[in-house]
Coordinates of C-alpha atoms in Angstrom, one line a residue:
M6 CA 4.8 -7.2 3.2
P7 CA 3.1 -3.6 1.3
L8 CA 0.8 3.8 -6.4
A9 CA -1.4 6.4 -8.7
P10 CA -1.8 6.1 -12.4
S11 CA -4.4 8.2 -14.2
S12 CA -4.5 6.7 -17.8
T13 CA -4.0 3.4 -19.9
E14 CA -0.5 4.1 -20.2
R15 CA 0.1 4.6 -16.6
I16 CA -1.5 1.6 -14.6
V17 CA 1.3 1.0 -12.3
S18 CA 0.9 -0.5 -8.7
A19 CA 2.8 1.6 -6.6
T20 CA 3.7 4.2 -8.9
D21 CA 2.4 6.4 -11.6
I22 CA 4.1 6.5 -14.7
T23 CA 3.4 9.8 -16.7
A24 CA 4.5 11.4 -19.6
G25 CA 5.2 14.6 -17.8
A26 CA 7.4 13.2 -15.2
V27 CA 9.7 12.0 -18.7
G28 CA 11.4 15.0 -20.5
G29 CA 8.8 17.5 -19.2
A30 CA 6.3 16.6 -21.8
A31 CA 2.6 17.8 -21.4
P32 CA 0.5 14.4 -21.1
A33 CA -2.4 13.9 -23.6
P34 CA -5.9 12.8 -22.7
R35 CA -6.1 9.2 -22.3
A36 CA -8.2 6.4 -22.0
R37 CA -8.2 4.3 -18.6
I38 CA -8.6 0.6 -18.1
E39 CA -11.2 0.6 -15.4
S40 CA -10.8 -2.8 -14.6
V41 CA -7.3 -2.4 -13.5
D42 CA -8.5 0.6 -11.5
V43 CA -10.7 -1.5 -9.6
V44 CA -8.9 -4.6 -8.8
R45 CA -6.4 -2.1 -7.7
G46 CA -8.9 -0.4 -5.3
V47 CA -10.3 -3.6 -4.0
I48 CA -7.0 -4.9 -3.0
M49 CA -6.1 -1.5 -1.4
I50 CA -9.5 -1.6 0.8
I51 CA -8.7 -5.2 1.9
M52 CA -5.0 -4.2 2.9
A53 CA -5.9 -1.8 5.5
L54 CA -7.6 -4.5 7.4
D55 CA -4.5 -6.4 8.1
H56 CA -2.7 -3.2 8.9
T57 CA -5.7 -2.2 11.3
R58 CA -5.2 -5.3 12.8
D59 CA -1.4 -4.6 13.3
F60 CA -2.0 -1.8 15.7
F61 CA -5.3 -2.3 17.3
G62 CA -4.9 -6.4 17.3
I63 CA -4.3 -8.3 20.5
P64 CA -0.6 -8.3 21.0
G65 CA 1.0 -11.8 20.2
Q66 CA -1.4 -13.5 18.3
N67 CA -0.3 -15.4 15.3
P68 CA -3.1 -15.6 13.0
T69 CA -1.1 -18.2 10.7
D70 CA -0.2 -20.6 14.1
L71 CA -3.2 -23.2 13.8
T72 CA -2.6 -24.5 17.4
T73 CA -3.9 -21.1 18.8
A74 CA -5.3 -18.8 16.2
S75 CA -9.3 -19.3 15.7
A76 CA -10.4 -19.6 12.3
A77 CA -11.9 -16.0 12.0
L78 CA -8.4 -14.5 13.2
F79 CA -6.8 -16.8 10.3
F80 CA -9.5 -15.8 7.6
T81 CA -8.9 -12.2 8.2
R82 CA -5.4 -12.4 7.5
W83 CA -5.4 -14.8 4.8
V84 CA -8.1 -12.8 2.7
T85 CA -5.5 -9.9 2.7
N86 CA -2.7 -12.4 1.4
I87 CA -3.9 -11.3 -2.3
C88 CA -2.8 -7.6 -1.8
A89 CA 1.0 -8.0 -2.4
P90 CA 0.9 -10.2 -5.4
V91 CA -1.4 -8.1 -6.9
F92 CA 0.7 -4.8 -6.1
F93 CA 3.7 -6.4 -8.2
L94 CA 1.7 -7.8 -11.0
L95 CA 0.0 -4.7 -11.8
T96 CA 3.1 -2.4 -11.4
G97 CA 4.8 -4.8 -14.4
T98 CA 1.6 -4.6 -16.4
G99 CA 1.5 -0.6 -16.1
A100 CA 5.0 -0.5 -17.1
Y101 CA 4.1 -2.6 -20.2
L102 CA 1.6 -0.4 -20.9
S103 CA 3.6 2.9 -20.7
L104 CA 5.3 1.7 -23.5
R105 CA 2.8 2.9 -25.8
R106 CA 3.8 6.3 -25.4
K107 CA 7.5 5.9 -24.2
S108 CA 10.5 4.4 -25.8
P109 CA 12.2 1.5 -23.8
R110 CA 15.0 3.7 -23.1
E111 CA 12.8 6.6 -21.4
L112 CA 10.9 3.9 -19.3
S113 CA 14.1 2.1 -18.4
Q114 CA 15.3 5.5 -17.1
F115 CA 11.8 6.3 -15.7
L116 CA 11.5 2.9 -13.7
F117 CA 15.1 3.2 -12.0
T118 CA 14.4 6.6 -10.7
R119 CA 11.0 5.6 -9.4
G120 CA 12.2 2.8 -8.1
V121 CA 14.8 4.7 -5.9
W122 CA 12.0 6.9 -4.9
L123 CA 10.0 4.2 -3.5
I124 CA 13.2 2.7 -1.5
F125 CA 13.3 6.0 0.0
L126 CA 9.7 6.3 0.7
E127 CA 10.2 2.9 2.7
I128 CA 13.1 3.5 4.8
V129 CA 12.5 7.5 5.5
V130 CA 9.0 8.8 5.0
L131 CA 6.8 5.6 5.8
R132 CA 9.7 4.1 8.9
C133 CA 9.3 7.8 10.5
F134 CA 6.2 9.2 9.6
S135 CA 3.8 6.3 9.0
Y136 CA 4.9 2.9 10.8
Q137 CA 6.6 4.3 13.8
F138 CA 6.5 8.0 14.7
N139 CA 10.1 8.4 15.4
F140 CA 13.5 8.9 14.0
D141 CA 15.6 6.9 16.3
Y142 CA 16.0 4.0 13.5
R143 CA 16.4 1.6 16.4
V144 CA 14.6 -1.0 14.2
T145 CA 13.9 -0.5 10.6
F146 CA 11.7 -2.8 8.5
L147 CA 12.3 -3.4 4.6
I148 CA 8.8 -3.9 3.6
V149 CA 6.5 -3.8 0.6
L150 CA 8.0 -0.5 -1.0
W151 CA 11.8 -1.5 -0.4
T152 CA 11.0 -4.6 -2.4
L153 CA 8.7 -2.9 -5.0
G154 CA 11.4 -0.2 -5.6
W155 CA 14.2 -2.9 -6.4
A156 CA 11.9 -4.5 -8.6
M157 CA 11.1 -1.7 -10.7
I158 CA 15.1 -1.3 -10.6
T159 CA 15.1 -5.0 -11.8
L160 CA 12.5 -4.3 -14.5
S161 CA 14.4 -1.1 -15.8
V162 CA 16.8 -3.5 -17.3
L163 CA 14.1 -5.9 -18.5
V164 CA 12.1 -3.7 -20.7
R165 CA 15.3 -3.0 -22.6
F166 CA 15.0 -6.6 -23.9
P167 CA 12.1 -8.6 -26.0
T168 CA 9.0 -9.2 -23.8
I169 CA 9.7 -13.1 -23.7
V170 CA 12.9 -12.6 -21.8
A171 CA 10.9 -10.8 -18.9
T172 CA 8.2 -13.4 -19.0
V173 CA 11.2 -16.3 -18.7
F174 CA 12.7 -14.5 -16.0
G175 CA 9.8 -13.9 -14.1
V176 CA 8.2 -17.5 -14.3
V177 CA 11.8 -19.1 -13.4
L178 CA 11.9 -17.2 -10.3
I179 CA 8.1 -17.9 -9.2
A180 CA 8.2 -21.6 -10.1
G181 CA 11.9 -22.6 -9.3
H182 CA 12.6 -20.3 -6.3
N183 CA 11.3 -22.8 -3.7
L184 CA 14.4 -24.9 -4.7
L185 CA 16.4 -22.5 -2.5
D186 CA 14.4 -23.3 0.6
S187 CA 16.9 -25.7 2.1
V188 CA 19.5 -22.7 2.0
R189 CA 20.2 -21.8 5.6
W190 CA 22.7 -18.4 5.1
T191 CA 22.4 -15.2 7.5
N192 CA 24.6 -13.6 4.7
P193 CA 22.7 -10.0 4.6
I194 CA 22.8 -10.7 0.7
W195 CA 20.9 -13.7 0.9
V196 CA 18.6 -12.2 3.7
L197 CA 18.0 -9.5 0.9
L198 CA 17.4 -11.9 -1.7
H199 CA 15.8 -14.9 -0.3
S200 CA 15.5 -15.5 3.5
P201 CA 13.9 -12.8 5.7
G202 CA 15.6 -12.3 8.7
F203 CA 18.2 -9.7 10.1
V204 CA 20.2 -7.2 7.4
L205 CA 21.8 -5.7 10.6
N206 CA 21.4 -6.4 14.1
T207 CA 23.2 -4.9 16.8
P208 CA 22.5 -3.7 20.5
T209 CA 20.9 -0.4 19.4
H210 CA 19.8 -1.0 15.6
V211 CA 18.1 -3.6 14.0
V212 CA 17.3 -3.9 10.2
F213 CA 14.7 -6.6 9.3
A214 CA 14.2 -7.5 5.6
V215 CA 11.0 -8.7 5.6
Y216 CA 10.0 -9.0 1.6
P217 CA 13.0 -11.0 0.0
L218 CA 13.3 -9.9 -3.4
I219 CA 13.2 -13.2 -4.7
P220 CA 10.3 -13.8 -6.4
W221 CA 9.1 -10.6 -5.9
V222 CA 10.8 -9.4 -9.0
G223 CA 9.5 -12.3 -10.6
V224 CA 6.0 -11.3 -9.9
T225 CA 6.5 -8.0 -11.6
A226 CA 8.5 -9.5 -14.4
V227 CA 5.4 -11.2 -15.2
G228 CA 3.0 -8.5 -14.6
F229 CA 5.2 -6.8 -17.6
A230 CA 4.1 -9.6 -20.0
L231 CA 0.7 -9.7 -18.8
G232 CA 0.4 -6.1 -19.9
Q233 CA 0.4 -7.3 -23.4
V234 CA -3.3 -8.7 -23.2
Y235 CA -4.7 -5.0 -23.1
A236 CA -3.7 -5.1 -26.5
W237 CA -6.0 -7.6 -27.7
D238 CA -9.6 -7.4 -28.9
A239 CA -12.1 -7.7 -25.6
D240 CA -13.2 -11.3 -25.9
R241 CA -9.7 -12.7 -26.3
R242 CA -8.5 -10.8 -23.4
R243 CA -11.2 -11.9 -21.2
A244 CA -11.2 -15.4 -22.0
F245 CA -7.5 -15.3 -21.6
L246 CA -7.8 -13.6 -18.1
L247 CA -10.7 -16.1 -16.9
R248 CA -8.7 -19.3 -18.3
L249 CA -5.3 -18.4 -17.0
G250 CA -6.8 -17.6 -13.6
I251 CA -8.4 -20.8 -13.3
A252 CA -5.5 -22.8 -14.6
L253 CA -3.5 -21.2 -12.0
T254 CA -5.9 -21.8 -9.0
A255 CA -6.4 -25.4 -10.0
A256 CA -2.7 -25.5 -10.2
F257 CA -2.7 -24.3 -6.6
V258 CA -5.0 -27.0 -5.8
V259 CA -3.4 -29.7 -7.4
L260 CA 0.0 -29.1 -6.1
R261 CA -1.0 -28.5 -2.8
F262 CA -2.9 -31.7 -2.5
I263 CA 0.4 -33.5 -3.8
N264 CA 2.3 -31.9 -0.9
V265 CA 5.5 -32.4 -2.0
Y266 CA 7.0 -28.9 -3.8
G267 CA 5.9 -25.3 -3.5
D268 CA 6.0 -24.5 -0.1
P269 CA 8.6 -25.3 2.8
N270 CA 5.3 -26.0 5.2
R271 CA 3.3 -29.2 4.4
W272 CA -0.4 -29.6 5.0
S273 CA -1.6 -32.3 7.3
T274 CA -5.1 -33.4 8.9
Q275 CA -6.2 -31.4 11.8
K276 CA -8.3 -31.6 15.0
T277 CA -11.2 -30.7 12.7
A278 CA -12.1 -30.8 8.8
L279 CA -12.4 -26.8 9.3
Y280 CA -8.8 -26.8 10.4
T281 CA -7.7 -29.2 7.7
V282 CA -8.7 -26.8 5.1
L283 CA -7.0 -24.2 7.4
S284 CA -3.6 -26.1 6.8
F285 CA -4.1 -27.0 3.4
L286 CA -4.6 -22.6 2.8
N287 CA -1.9 -22.0 5.4
V288 CA 1.0 -21.5 2.7
I289 CA 4.4 -19.1 3.1
K290 CA 4.4 -15.6 2.4
Y291 CA 7.8 -14.6 3.4
P292 CA 9.4 -15.2 0.9
P293 CA 6.1 -16.0 -1.0
S294 CA 6.0 -19.8 -2.1
L295 CA 5.0 -20.8 -5.4
L296 CA 1.8 -22.1 -3.7
F297 CA 1.1 -18.6 -2.3
L298 CA 1.3 -16.7 -5.9
L299 CA -0.8 -19.4 -7.5
M300 CA -3.3 -19.4 -4.4
T301 CA -3.4 -15.5 -4.9
L302 CA -2.4 -14.5 -8.5
G303 CA -5.2 -16.9 -10.1
P304 CA -8.1 -15.5 -8.3
A305 CA -6.8 -11.9 -9.2
L306 CA -6.7 -13.0 -12.5
V307 CA -10.3 -14.0 -12.3
L308 CA -11.3 -10.7 -10.8
L309 CA -9.8 -8.8 -13.6
R310 CA -11.9 -10.9 -15.7
A311 CA -14.7 -10.2 -13.7
V312 CA -14.4 -6.5 -13.8
D313 CA -13.5 -6.2 -17.6
G314 CA -15.7 -4.3 -19.5
R315 CA -18.6 -3.7 -16.8
M316 CA -18.4 -1.9 -13.5
P317 CA -20.7 -2.8 -10.6
R318 CA -22.1 0.0 -8.9
A319 CA -21.0 -1.1 -5.3
L320 CA -17.4 -1.0 -6.7
R321 CA -17.3 2.4 -7.2
P322 CA -15.7 3.7 -4.3
A323 CA -13.1 1.2 -5.1
L324 CA -12.3 2.8 -8.4
V325 CA -11.7 6.2 -7.0
I326 CA -9.1 4.7 -4.4
G327 CA -7.6 2.3 -7.2
K328 CA -6.8 5.3 -9.2
V329 CA -4.3 7.1 -6.2
P330 CA -3.0 3.8 -4.7
M331 CA 0.5 5.3 -3.3
F332 CA -1.6 8.2 -1.6
Y333 CA -3.8 5.8 -0.3
Y334 CA -1.1 3.6 0.8
V335 CA 1.2 6.1 2.3
L336 CA -1.9 7.9 3.8
H337 CA -3.7 5.2 5.5
F338 CA -0.8 4.2 7.6
T339 CA -0.4 7.5 9.0
L340 CA -4.4 7.4 9.7
I341 CA -4.5 4.0 11.2
H342 CA -1.2 5.2 13.8
L343 CA -3.0 8.5 14.8
F344 CA -6.4 6.2 15.4
A345 CA -4.4 4.4 17.6
V346 CA -2.4 7.4 19.1
A347 CA -6.2 8.9 20.0
T348 CA -7.8 5.6 21.3
C349 CA -4.2 5.2 23.6
Y350 CA -4.7 9.1 25.1
A351 CA -8.2 8.4 25.7
R352 CA -7.8 5.2 27.4
Y353 CA -4.8 5.9 29.3
G354 CA -4.4 9.7 29.1
T355 CA -0.9 9.5 27.7
A356 CA 0.0 8.0 24.3
H357 CA 4.1 7.5 24.8
W358 CA 3.5 4.0 23.8
M359 CA 2.5 4.7 20.4
F360 CA 6.1 6.3 19.4
E361 CA 8.2 3.9 20.9
S362 CA 9.3 1.0 19.0
P363 CA 12.8 -0.2 20.7
D364 CA 13.3 -3.6 19.5
L365 CA 11.8 -6.1 17.4
A366 CA 9.0 -7.7 19.6
H367 CA 7.8 -3.9 19.7
Y368 CA 7.0 -2.9 16.2
P369 CA 5.9 -0.9 15.1
V370 CA 4.8 0.3 18.5
T371 CA 5.2 -0.7 22.0
P372 CA 1.4 -2.0 23.6
P373 CA 0.7 -0.4 26.4
P374 CA -0.8 -2.5 29.4
G375 CA -3.9 -4.5 28.4
W376 CA -3.6 -3.5 24.6
G377 CA -5.5 -4.9 21.8
Y378 CA -9.1 -5.6 20.6
S379 CA -10.9 -8.1 19.4
L380 CA -11.4 -8.7 15.6
P381 CA -15.2 -7.2 15.3
V382 CA -13.3 -3.8 17.1
V383 CA -10.7 -4.1 14.4
Y384 CA -13.3 -4.3 11.9
L385 CA -14.9 -1.4 12.7
V386 CA -11.6 0.8 12.9
W387 CA -10.9 -0.8 9.5
A388 CA -14.3 0.6 8.0
L389 CA -13.7 4.2 9.6
V390 CA -10.2 3.9 8.3
V391 CA -11.5 3.3 5.1
L392 CA -14.5 5.9 5.1
A393 CA -12.0 8.7 6.1
M394 CA -9.7 8.1 2.9
Y395 CA -12.2 8.2 0.5
P396 CA -13.1 11.8 0.0
L397 CA -9.4 12.5 0.4
C398 CA -8.8 9.9 -2.4
R399 CA -11.6 11.4 -4.4
W400 CA -10.0 14.9 -4.0
F401 CA -6.7 13.9 -5.1
A402 CA -8.0 11.7 -7.9
A403 CA -9.8 15.0 -8.9
L404 CA -6.4 17.0 -8.5
K405 CA -4.5 14.5 -10.5
Q406 CA -6.9 14.8 -13.4
R407 CA -6.9 18.7 -13.3
R408 CA -2.9 19.4 -12.8
S409 CA -0.3 17.7 -14.7
D410 CA 2.7 18.7 -12.3
P411 CA 5.5 16.3 -12.5
W412 CA 5.6 16.1 -8.6
L413 CA 1.7 14.7 -8.6
S414 CA 3.5 11.2 -10.4
Y415 CA 5.3 10.4 -7.0
L416 CA 1.9 10.3 -5.2

């Protein structure tokens, strides 16, 4: 749908912005904004739940189809909706904070090259070594890092202008892109910009864009503007985050209730009160509607406020993960896939299915006969993945703190 800073100036979801990566200067000691790391770590942990379900869940289940999905399945998917918006938002925030150590020109150059790197990661490294475990390129999905890379490239242009330009640009894309919902066009350029679909569709090769650029690049631009609040005094910043978070959440409730604009799918009365609530919450992620972004970014800002200045002990592991999110993001996919390979081999005596994705219906793997596990098993595997990732993240975070090698900034 789908990262590792180590200072106030390097808070970037899906990237590290380091002084050492631009011009070869050695980074000086810097203070961190732990609240941003914690929120990012929390969403990384939650994100792994949905990815675990992709590999271990029952094939063919659609968690947003209220005619077939259980409430538990719906909420298992729904709670992960916050992850992608926070990725994109904090990417912009980190870019703004890095201006304390870089000129706009230096930052622009860095964002451009980092954006290209993320695109390469998506279509080569993650596609072959994490999602699918094959190199045939019969099926390729353009997912989070693809779009995040283009968002950074776009931001590399916006940072050369006054911050108000990025603010207006982002707000217009977020608030206005649903005016384009009626456009039905299969041109690959339009697919990449707004409507999920095929960029390439032949009998031998398929490229499918899952995350259109609009309005994700707008979320990154708004995140850039949000970075300004971290120069304010603590009380003013916390009040702003809380009020804006509540305002966005309230705007979601009001606009969704009116049921006229902001999401292609209208909510409706269902067979029970619970499913009516699910219908109310069932907004579109591909592309993310205005209501989807209000529903997710509002609580994200409240969460940023809640952990600003105080760190609950229970969230310390999230802080560690939040310091190395790119490392976590790439490796957790590989780990989930390896767990699936091991489980498949133990159950069937072979695991060739876990290396095969011949068409769109069999992505990211080909489910063996009878494959798929109930939600309790999915949650158990998710917990194992997060527990296994924690010591790796702790080791890598310590490595990044000890060393300033430029290549480390790319993980």
